[in-house]
Structure formats: C-alpha cells, structure tokens
Amino acid sequence: MGGTYTKVGDYYLPALALPAEKEKHIGVWGQRHAKYLKQNHKVLYMILFTSGRLNEYLASVDALAVDMFFRLATKYSDRQGVTEQLKSKNQFLWIQKMNNILACVREVVENGTIYS
C-alpha cells in the first residue's frame, strides 16, 4: 500500500509522524504572529506546522519584530527630543512621551510585521 500502517482493531491506519524541528525561543511577537496565522491563514499555518518549519519561521519573525521595535523606539525618541536630560528634569513628561512613543512603535510593528 506504500508507507507504514498500524493495525487498530480491524482497521489499518497510516503511521503519521511530524518531522523533527529545532527548538527555538519564540517571544511575544512570534506568539502574536502564530495566533494571527491560526485565525486568518490556516493553510499557511498547517503547511509550516506539518513541514517542521513553523518554529523556525516564528523565531525569525520574532527576531525581526524585536529589532524593528528597538530601532524605531530609538529613532522616534531621538526625533522628539526624549533624552536622559529630559528624564532628570521632568520625569512625568519623559514617561508620558516614552509611553506615547512605545504605543506608536508597537502599532507600527504589529501592522508591518505581525499582521501582514
């Protein structure tokens, strides 16, 4: 019949096994992308999962998103003049501006990397 089968009662069922996959750490961005793929791109998710490339793919998306997040946060804070000097002068203004910057950067990363 081709392939390997195991007998269960009166039936022969195919012995299916997923390929071995390297274990890589997946951060919050990779987990968000995995959730997005499960909900909106089920076929792509299943192709990556059954081929054993899902973990590697999510780890690369996570690394890309982390790099983009820190790069944009630094760029936006420099552009808006959010410095250590401002932090020492007016902590509340610094916190307000940094929270605004981080919210903007989070939205850019989510729309550009996670949900695309």
Coordinates of C-alpha atoms in Angstrom, one line a residue:
M1 CA 0.0 0.0 0.0
G2 CA 3.0 2.3 0.4
G3 CA 4.1 3.9 3.7
T4 CA 3.7 2.3 7.1
Y5 CA 0.5 1.3 8.7
T6 CA -0.5 0.0 12.1
K7 CA -3.4 -2.3 12.8
V8 CA -6.0 -0.9 15.2
G9 CA -8.8 -3.5 15.7
D10 CA -9.9 -4.5 12.2
Y11 CA -8.5 -1.3 10.5
Y12 CA -5.1 -0.3 9.2
L13 CA -4.3 3.3 10.0
P14 CA -1.3 5.2 8.5
A15 CA 1.5 5.7 10.9
L16 CA 2.0 9.5 10.6
A17 CA 4.7 11.5 12.4
L18 CA 5.7 15.1 12.2
P19 CA 9.3 15.8 11.2
A20 CA 11.7 16.8 14.0
E21 CA 12.0 20.5 14.5
K22 CA 14.7 22.5 16.2
E23 CA 13.5 24.1 19.4
K24 CA 13.9 27.9 19.3
H25 CA 12.7 30.5 21.7
I26 CA 9.6 32.4 20.4
G27 CA 8.9 35.7 22.1
V28 CA 5.7 37.7 22.3
W29 CA 5.9 39.0 18.7
G30 CA 6.3 35.4 17.3
Q31 CA 3.4 34.2 19.5
R32 CA 1.1 37.0 18.3
H33 CA 2.0 36.1 14.7
A34 CA 1.3 32.4 15.3
K35 CA -2.1 33.4 16.7
Y36 CA -2.8 35.6 13.7
L37 CA -1.8 32.7 11.3
K38 CA -4.0 30.2 13.1
Q39 CA -7.0 32.6 12.9
N40 CA -6.5 34.1 9.4
H41 CA -4.2 31.9 7.4
K42 CA -4.9 28.4 8.4
V43 CA -3.5 26.8 5.3
L44 CA -0.1 28.5 5.6
Y45 CA 0.0 27.7 9.4
M46 CA -0.7 24.0 8.7
I47 CA 1.9 23.9 5.9
L48 CA 4.6 25.3 8.1
F49 CA 3.5 23.1 11.0
T50 CA 3.5 19.8 9.1
S51 CA 6.7 20.6 7.3
G52 CA 8.5 21.2 10.6
R53 CA 9.4 24.8 9.8
L54 CA 6.9 26.6 12.0
N55 CA 9.1 27.2 15.0
E56 CA 12.0 28.5 12.9
Y57 CA 9.6 30.8 10.9
L58 CA 8.1 32.2 14.1
A59 CA 11.5 32.7 15.7
S60 CA 12.7 34.7 12.6
V61 CA 9.5 36.8 12.7
D62 CA 10.1 37.5 16.4
A63 CA 13.7 38.5 15.8
L64 CA 12.7 40.8 13.0
A65 CA 10.0 42.4 15.1
V66 CA 12.2 42.9 18.1
D67 CA 14.9 44.5 16.0
M68 CA 12.3 46.8 14.3
F69 CA 10.8 47.8 17.7
F70 CA 14.1 48.9 19.3
R71 CA 15.3 50.6 16.2
L72 CA 12.1 52.6 15.8
A73 CA 11.8 53.4 19.5
T74 CA 15.3 54.9 19.4
K75 CA 14.6 56.8 16.2
Y76 CA 11.3 58.2 17.5
S77 CA 12.7 59.2 20.9
D78 CA 15.7 61.0 19.2
R79 CA 13.4 62.8 16.8
Q80 CA 11.1 64.0 19.7
G81 CA 14.0 65.0 22.0
V82 CA 13.3 62.5 24.7
T83 CA 16.7 62.2 26.4
E84 CA 18.2 61.4 29.7
Q85 CA 18.4 65.2 30.4
L86 CA 14.6 65.5 30.0
K87 CA 14.2 62.5 32.3
S88 CA 16.2 64.2 35.0
K89 CA 14.4 67.5 34.6
N90 CA 10.8 66.3 34.3
Q91 CA 10.2 62.6 34.9
F92 CA 6.4 62.7 34.3
L93 CA 6.9 64.4 30.9
W94 CA 9.5 61.9 29.9
I95 CA 7.2 59.0 30.9
Q96 CA 4.3 60.5 29.0
K97 CA 6.4 60.9 25.9
M98 CA 8.0 57.5 26.1
N99 CA 4.6 55.8 26.6
N100 CA 3.3 57.6 23.5
I101 CA 6.4 56.6 21.5
L102 CA 6.2 53.0 22.6
A103 CA 2.5 52.8 21.7
C104 CA 3.2 54.2 18.3
V105 CA 6.1 51.9 17.7
R106 CA 4.1 48.8 18.9
E107 CA 1.3 49.7 16.4
V108 CA 3.8 50.1 13.5
V109 CA 5.5 46.8 14.3
E110 CA 2.2 45.0 14.6
N111 CA 0.8 46.3 11.3
G112 CA 4.1 45.9 9.5
T113 CA 5.3 42.6 10.7
I114 CA 2.8 40.7 12.8
Y115 CA -0.5 41.2 11.0
S116 CA 0.7 41.2 7.4

